Amino acid sequence: MEITSINASQFAKMFLAGAKNLEAKKEWINELNVFPVPDGDTGTNMSMTIMSAAKAVSELEQPTMATLAKAISSGSLRGARGNSGVILSQLFRGFCKVIGEVEEIDVTVLAEACERAVETAYKAVMKPKEGTILTVATGAADKAAALALETDDLTYFIEEVIKEADFVLNKTPDMLPVLKQAGVVDSGGQGLVVVLKGGLDSLLGKEIDYTIETGSTGSGFQKISAETEAEIKFGYCTEFIIVLNQPISEKEELDYKAFLESIGDSIVVVADDEIVKTHVHTNDPGLAIQRALTYGSLSKIKIDNMREEHEEKLIKDAAKIAEQQKAKEAEEKANEPRKEMGFISVSIGEGMNEIFRGLGVDYIIEGGQTMNPSTEDMLQAIDHVNADNIFILPNNKNIILAANQAVDLVEDKNIFVIPTKTIPQGITALVNFIPDHSAEENAAAMTGELDSVKTGQVTYAVRDTELDGKVIKQDDFMGIGDKSILSVGKELAPTTLEMVDEMIDEDSAIVSIYYGQDSSEEAATELANAIEEKYPDVEVEINDGGQPIYYYVISVE
């Protein structure tokens, strides 16, 4: 059926469908990250960014194109996390500048919106690379411009644009050698294609759950909340998808539901000709799986122990109380007389946090490599720091764009983003702050000292790959430098020492070791002794960082 225009209500559904599709496939997109680290997060960042906008869209009762454009643009802007999320938000921002001026969307409007989206996103990235989400967006926009001269049919138009986006995506490994070496396409580009395909599904009338829940777990099913363990009759929340061998009949579907009711409760069964999505609380997930296998093969199997989840909730409640106390203290601090300069730092690990507090940081945003803070997180932190000039230390290259995006949204304070890419760079920046100098002088001096420190981080590989000329196997230890992987090995200490060897040169004077929550002071001391023995002219310091996932963060100056 030919479609020549899309109204605000239809486009709202298309956007929500795109968001839900990305949310459902975020883990798959995470796995496309080039570096095989346990915190690959492109899918998570893009999903959290678009879901922030989706929540704003879902709150519109009778959307117009103007209110819809504002909700998408503002929601994604504030919710943007990581480079991929910020770029996605900028694509939406440019797109919405065009659609917000019309009542309905046709091929001409859509082509112009795609072009503006690409222009806006490229402006947000200082050094754009080809072979990324920007390349995929450009390919889609160029195709849209050509098609707008050939057809009025939006269905055909969007299908062909997506085909071109897919084509360009599959060429990204030829544009970025690091992608070809890892055997993956660009994860950000894949995320964009997933969003587009979700929107097309909505336009074609496919059955989609448009519900957007605050604090969604991402599974689409309601999770257990405040029951006590004694009240949990069935302990395992079991979810999976049956890929059908043949369409399931109405009687088979009823029989299947009856069987699930005999072994559990909280049953949700959604079936079409190709798949059956299943959710059940049961004490024996194996029985549900065995029955499901009689209809076809299984995918997306997810089994959660709800009794353990309840215990985790109690722990989270205690953490929430602590966070409320922290917010109260921050509010009290904000009521103090306004000062000339203040500091915000991104950090994770209590040891790291204490180091930053000791260096004068007013507000710490919990996060970093394992969870990129959003632009909204930055804005909240800025609100809590009562100072005329505020320095933000992102301490991660994937957070700098979100911090810069916050700068444009603040009017009553001067914000300086010091482009720190690692925790040690953040510490170096603070050490070089001079209170008697102006904010501008300090910003220049702090930034100028960042190249004086090298950073290495030791973690483990989550999959097999080949990168930077090194063959990496799952569970290998990796020493990751500022620009490449420096060492790979089966044992932690030798791999760490090899990384340090690659970092130290004749000008090196100080090595600082920050050991994480999965390491120990004893192991760090042995490491320090080994470094001092090999490099007697170098001073070695040991600090309890407490950071997750990374056994050691090590700086060389």
Tab-separated table of C-alpha atoms in Angstrom, residues 211-467:
chain	number	residue	atom	x	y	z
A	211	THR	CA	4.639	0.961	26.108
A	212	ILE	CA	7.581	2.856	27.578
A	213	GLU	CA	8.149	2.216	31.270
A	214	THR	CA	10.284	4.292	33.618
A	215	GLY	CA	13.182	2.209	34.863
A	216	SER	CA	12.471	-0.547	32.360
A	217	THR	CA	14.680	-3.587	32.685
A	218	GLY	CA	14.757	-3.872	28.920
A	219	SER	CA	12.950	-7.212	28.765
A	220	GLY	CA	9.487	-5.757	28.208
A	221	PHE	CA	8.064	-7.823	31.086
A	222	GLN	CA	7.196	-6.566	34.528
A	223	LYS	CA	9.771	-7.629	37.097
A	224	ILE	CA	9.259	-8.614	40.724
A	225	SER	CA	9.207	-5.673	43.127
A	226	ALA	CA	8.697	-5.697	46.865
A	227	GLU	CA	7.621	-9.230	47.739
A	228	THR	CA	9.475	-10.919	50.567
A	229	GLU	CA	11.272	-14.159	49.824
A	230	ALA	CA	8.574	-16.098	51.662
A	231	GLU	CA	5.925	-14.646	49.332
A	232	ILE	CA	7.805	-15.733	46.194
A	233	LYS	CA	5.999	-18.932	45.292
A	234	PHE	CA	7.862	-19.497	42.025
A	235	GLY	CA	11.526	-18.572	42.163
A	236	TYR	CA	12.681	-18.308	38.542
A	237	CYS	CA	11.612	-15.598	36.113
A	238	THR	CA	11.958	-17.420	32.779
A	239	GLU	CA	11.829	-15.723	29.379
A	240	PHE	CA	12.592	-16.978	25.878
A	241	ILE	CA	11.492	-16.807	22.256
A	242	ILE	CA	10.400	-19.897	20.292
A	243	VAL	CA	11.349	-19.719	16.624
A	244	LEU	CA	8.506	-21.853	15.250
A	245	ASN	CA	9.012	-24.810	12.907
A	246	GLN	CA	5.533	-24.046	11.582
A	247	PRO	CA	2.758	-21.619	12.595
A	248	ILE	CA	1.222	-22.516	15.952
A	249	SER	CA	-2.523	-23.214	15.902
A	250	GLU	CA	-4.968	-21.611	18.321
A	251	LYS	CA	-5.468	-24.967	20.092
A	252	GLU	CA	-1.700	-25.527	20.409
A	253	GLU	CA	-1.310	-22.039	21.855
A	254	LEU	CA	-4.073	-22.683	24.430
A	255	ASP	CA	-2.528	-26.063	25.348
A	256	TYR	CA	0.875	-24.419	25.714
A	257	LYS	CA	-0.528	-21.706	28.019
A	258	ALA	CA	-2.356	-24.357	30.078
A	259	PHE	CA	0.887	-26.278	30.548
A	260	LEU	CA	2.708	-23.137	31.704
A	261	GLU	CA	-0.125	-22.443	34.174
A	262	SER	CA	0.370	-25.934	35.599
A	263	ILE	CA	4.014	-25.209	36.450
A	264	GLY	CA	3.976	-21.508	37.331
A	265	ASP	CA	2.302	-18.103	37.195
A	266	SER	CA	2.783	-14.560	35.767
A	267	ILE	CA	2.407	-16.057	32.300
A	268	VAL	CA	2.698	-13.984	29.135
A	269	VAL	CA	2.530	-15.698	25.729
A	270	VAL	CA	2.615	-13.577	22.561
A	271	ALA	CA	2.486	-15.546	19.298
A	272	ASP	CA	2.574	-14.814	15.588
A	273	ASP	CA	3.311	-16.993	12.549
A	274	GLU	CA	7.049	-17.084	13.164
A	275	ILE	CA	7.757	-16.714	16.891
A	276	VAL	CA	6.224	-17.166	20.331
A	277	LYS	CA	7.492	-14.879	23.085
A	278	THR	CA	7.166	-16.540	26.485
A	279	HIS	CA	7.378	-15.350	30.077
A	280	VAL	CA	6.647	-17.491	33.158
A	281	HIS	CA	7.545	-17.596	36.846
A	282	THR	CA	8.284	-21.217	37.756
A	283	ASN	CA	10.353	-23.385	40.053
A	284	ASP	CA	11.508	-25.576	37.156
A	285	PRO	CA	12.512	-23.583	34.036
A	286	GLY	CA	13.644	-26.831	32.411
A	287	LEU	CA	10.047	-28.042	32.098
A	288	ALA	CA	9.015	-24.871	30.275
A	289	ILE	CA	12.010	-25.111	27.951
A	290	GLN	CA	11.401	-28.797	27.175
A	291	ARG	CA	7.776	-28.117	26.243
A	292	ALA	CA	8.757	-25.110	24.125
A	293	LEU	CA	11.273	-27.188	22.160
A	294	THR	CA	8.411	-29.301	20.800
A	295	TYR	CA	7.299	-26.257	18.778
A	296	GLY	CA	10.667	-25.082	17.442
A	297	SER	CA	14.112	-23.778	18.413
A	298	LEU	CA	14.760	-21.312	21.252
A	299	SER	CA	16.545	-17.970	21.399
A	300	LYS	CA	16.922	-15.086	23.869
A	301	ILE	CA	16.725	-17.435	26.862
A	302	LYS	CA	16.860	-15.495	30.139
A	303	ILE	CA	16.408	-17.035	33.604
A	304	ASP	CA	16.590	-14.861	36.742
A	305	ASN	CA	16.548	-16.069	40.351
A	306	MET	CA	13.932	-13.765	41.879
A	307	ARG	CA	14.819	-14.666	45.463
A	308	GLU	CA	18.347	-13.441	44.833
A	309	GLU	CA	16.895	-10.351	43.162
A	310	HIS	CA	14.948	-9.631	46.334
A	311	GLU	CA	18.144	-9.748	48.382
A	312	GLU	CA	19.776	-7.449	45.845
A	313	LYS	CA	16.845	-5.058	46.200
A	314	LEU	CA	17.429	-4.786	49.938
A	315	ILE	CA	21.036	-3.899	49.227
A	316	LYS	CA	19.976	-1.348	46.609
A	317	ASP	CA	17.506	0.211	49.061
A	318	ALA	CA	20.345	0.714	51.536
A	319	ALA	CA	22.434	2.251	48.751
A	320	LYS	CA	19.523	4.549	47.863
A	321	ILE	CA	19.379	5.843	51.446
A	322	ALA	CA	23.111	6.525	51.286
A	323	GLU	CA	22.634	8.339	47.973
A	324	GLN	CA	19.857	10.477	49.472
A	325	GLN	CA	22.171	11.412	52.306
A	326	LYS	CA	24.843	12.307	49.774
A	327	ALA	CA	22.350	14.510	47.898
A	328	LYS	CA	21.396	16.215	51.148
A	329	GLU	CA	25.028	16.977	51.891
A	330	ALA	CA	25.492	18.299	48.365
A	331	GLU	CA	22.449	20.569	48.796
A	332	GLU	CA	23.833	21.917	52.043
A	333	LYS	CA	27.113	22.592	50.285
A	334	ALA	CA	25.267	24.380	47.481
A	335	ASN	CA	23.739	26.752	50.044
A	336	GLU	CA	27.191	27.897	51.101
A	337	PRO	CA	28.453	31.261	49.745
A	338	ARG	CA	29.162	31.111	46.016
A	339	LYS	CA	32.845	30.667	45.244
A	340	GLU	CA	34.863	31.574	42.213
A	341	MET	CA	35.863	28.089	41.029
A	342	GLY	CA	34.514	24.575	41.496
A	343	PHE	CA	35.218	21.074	40.215
A	344	ILE	CA	33.196	18.127	38.932
A	345	SER	CA	34.866	14.792	38.262
A	346	VAL	CA	33.638	11.499	36.843
A	347	SER	CA	34.988	8.636	38.932
A	348	ILE	CA	34.232	5.107	40.074
A	349	GLY	CA	35.595	3.169	43.026
A	350	GLU	CA	35.612	4.576	46.551
A	351	GLY	CA	39.394	4.849	46.563
A	352	MET	CA	39.381	6.888	43.368
A	353	ASN	CA	36.555	9.033	44.710
A	354	GLU	CA	38.508	9.818	47.875
A	355	ILE	CA	41.563	10.822	45.856
A	356	PHE	CA	39.491	13.306	43.873
A	357	ARG	CA	37.810	14.664	46.996
A	358	GLY	CA	41.238	15.139	48.543
A	359	LEU	CA	42.264	17.180	45.504
A	360	GLY	CA	39.320	19.547	45.978
A	361	VAL	CA	36.589	18.106	43.756
A	362	ASP	CA	33.165	19.422	44.830
A	363	TYR	CA	30.961	16.824	43.120
A	364	ILE	CA	31.700	13.333	41.889
A	365	ILE	CA	29.578	11.727	39.189
A	366	GLU	CA	29.655	7.970	39.695
A	367	GLY	CA	30.540	6.302	36.434
A	368	GLY	CA	33.260	6.065	33.844
A	369	GLN	CA	34.194	3.188	31.579
A	370	THR	CA	31.585	0.887	33.123
A	371	MET	CA	28.732	3.396	32.913
A	372	ASN	CA	28.992	6.592	30.890
A	373	PRO	CA	27.141	9.466	32.621
A	374	SER	CA	24.553	11.335	30.576
A	375	THR	CA	24.349	14.996	29.712
A	376	GLU	CA	21.531	15.209	32.280
A	377	ASP	CA	23.907	13.828	34.928
A	378	MET	CA	26.337	16.611	34.048
A	379	LEU	CA	23.628	19.261	34.331
A	380	GLN	CA	22.546	17.976	37.747
A	381	ALA	CA	26.145	18.063	38.950
A	382	ILE	CA	26.558	21.630	37.678
A	383	ASP	CA	23.416	22.638	39.602
A	384	HIS	CA	24.950	21.258	42.809
A	385	VAL	CA	28.260	23.143	42.533
A	386	ASN	CA	27.856	26.694	43.781
A	387	ALA	CA	30.593	28.395	41.783
A	388	ASP	CA	30.916	30.961	39.006
A	389	ASN	CA	33.434	28.856	37.066
A	390	ILE	CA	33.200	25.066	37.014
A	391	PHE	CA	35.762	22.638	35.629
A	392	ILE	CA	34.475	19.242	34.467
A	393	LEU	CA	36.869	16.290	34.323
A	394	PRO	CA	35.233	13.523	32.209
A	395	ASN	CA	38.219	11.156	32.707
A	396	ASN	CA	37.111	9.045	29.775
A	397	LYS	CA	37.197	9.772	26.034
A	398	ASN	CA	33.656	8.413	25.707
A	399	ILE	CA	32.263	11.023	28.131
A	400	ILE	CA	33.830	14.222	26.762
A	401	LEU	CA	31.094	14.823	24.161
A	402	ALA	CA	28.333	14.497	26.775
A	403	ALA	CA	30.149	17.011	28.979
A	404	ASN	CA	30.573	19.442	26.077
A	405	GLN	CA	26.889	19.073	25.263
A	406	ALA	CA	26.020	20.169	28.811
A	407	VAL	CA	28.047	23.373	28.365
A	408	ASP	CA	25.600	24.648	25.745
A	409	LEU	CA	22.658	24.169	28.126
A	410	VAL	CA	24.058	26.227	31.051
A	411	GLU	CA	23.636	30.007	31.137
A	412	ASP	CA	24.423	31.148	34.695
A	413	LYS	CA	27.894	29.589	35.110
A	414	ASN	CA	31.067	29.367	33.057
A	415	ILE	CA	31.809	25.717	32.293
A	416	PHE	CA	35.244	24.461	31.269
A	417	VAL	CA	35.505	20.867	30.081
A	418	ILE	CA	39.077	19.659	30.533
A	419	PRO	CA	39.340	16.813	27.975
A	420	THR	CA	40.726	14.192	30.351
A	421	LYS	CA	40.528	10.704	28.848
A	422	THR	CA	41.654	8.732	31.911
A	423	ILE	CA	41.553	8.931	35.705
A	424	PRO	CA	45.314	9.694	35.907
A	425	GLN	CA	44.857	12.576	33.466
A	426	GLY	CA	42.135	13.952	35.738
A	427	ILE	CA	44.438	13.750	38.737
A	428	THR	CA	47.233	15.461	36.792
A	429	ALA	CA	44.871	18.258	35.741
A	430	LEU	CA	43.873	18.934	39.354
A	431	VAL	CA	47.472	18.888	40.575
A	432	ASN	CA	48.257	21.632	38.052
A	433	PHE	CA	45.413	23.899	39.177
A	434	ILE	CA	46.680	27.206	40.642
A	435	PRO	CA	44.072	29.071	42.772
A	436	ASP	CA	45.575	32.529	42.103
A	437	HIS	CA	45.229	32.161	38.328
A	438	SER	CA	42.101	32.954	36.339
A	439	ALA	CA	39.711	30.232	35.217
A	440	GLU	CA	40.847	30.653	31.616
A	441	GLU	CA	44.526	30.404	32.580
A	442	ASN	CA	43.867	27.309	34.657
A	443	ALA	CA	41.848	25.655	31.901
A	444	ALA	CA	44.727	26.171	29.467
A	445	ALA	CA	47.377	24.982	31.942
A	446	MET	CA	45.404	21.916	33.066
A	447	THR	CA	44.729	20.898	29.478
A	448	GLY	CA	48.346	21.500	28.498
A	449	GLU	CA	49.622	18.997	31.058
A	450	LEU	CA	47.451	16.069	29.956
A	451	ASP	CA	49.969	14.711	27.458
A	452	SER	CA	52.587	14.439	30.202
A	453	VAL	CA	50.917	11.346	31.670
A	454	LYS	CA	50.578	7.898	30.090
A	455	THR	CA	47.838	5.555	31.254
A	456	GLY	CA	47.576	1.778	31.175
A	457	GLN	CA	44.576	-0.290	32.299
A	458	VAL	CA	44.485	-4.024	32.900
A	459	THR	CA	41.312	-6.053	32.397
A	460	TYR	CA	40.248	-9.319	30.741
A	461	ALA	CA	38.935	-10.240	27.282
A	462	VAL	CA	35.321	-11.284	26.838
A	463	ARG	CA	35.797	-12.864	23.406
A	464	ASP	CA	38.417	-14.105	20.947
A	465	THR	CA	39.760	-11.518	18.516
A	466	GLU	CA	42.914	-10.175	16.881
A	467	LEU	CA	43.745	-6.535	17.511
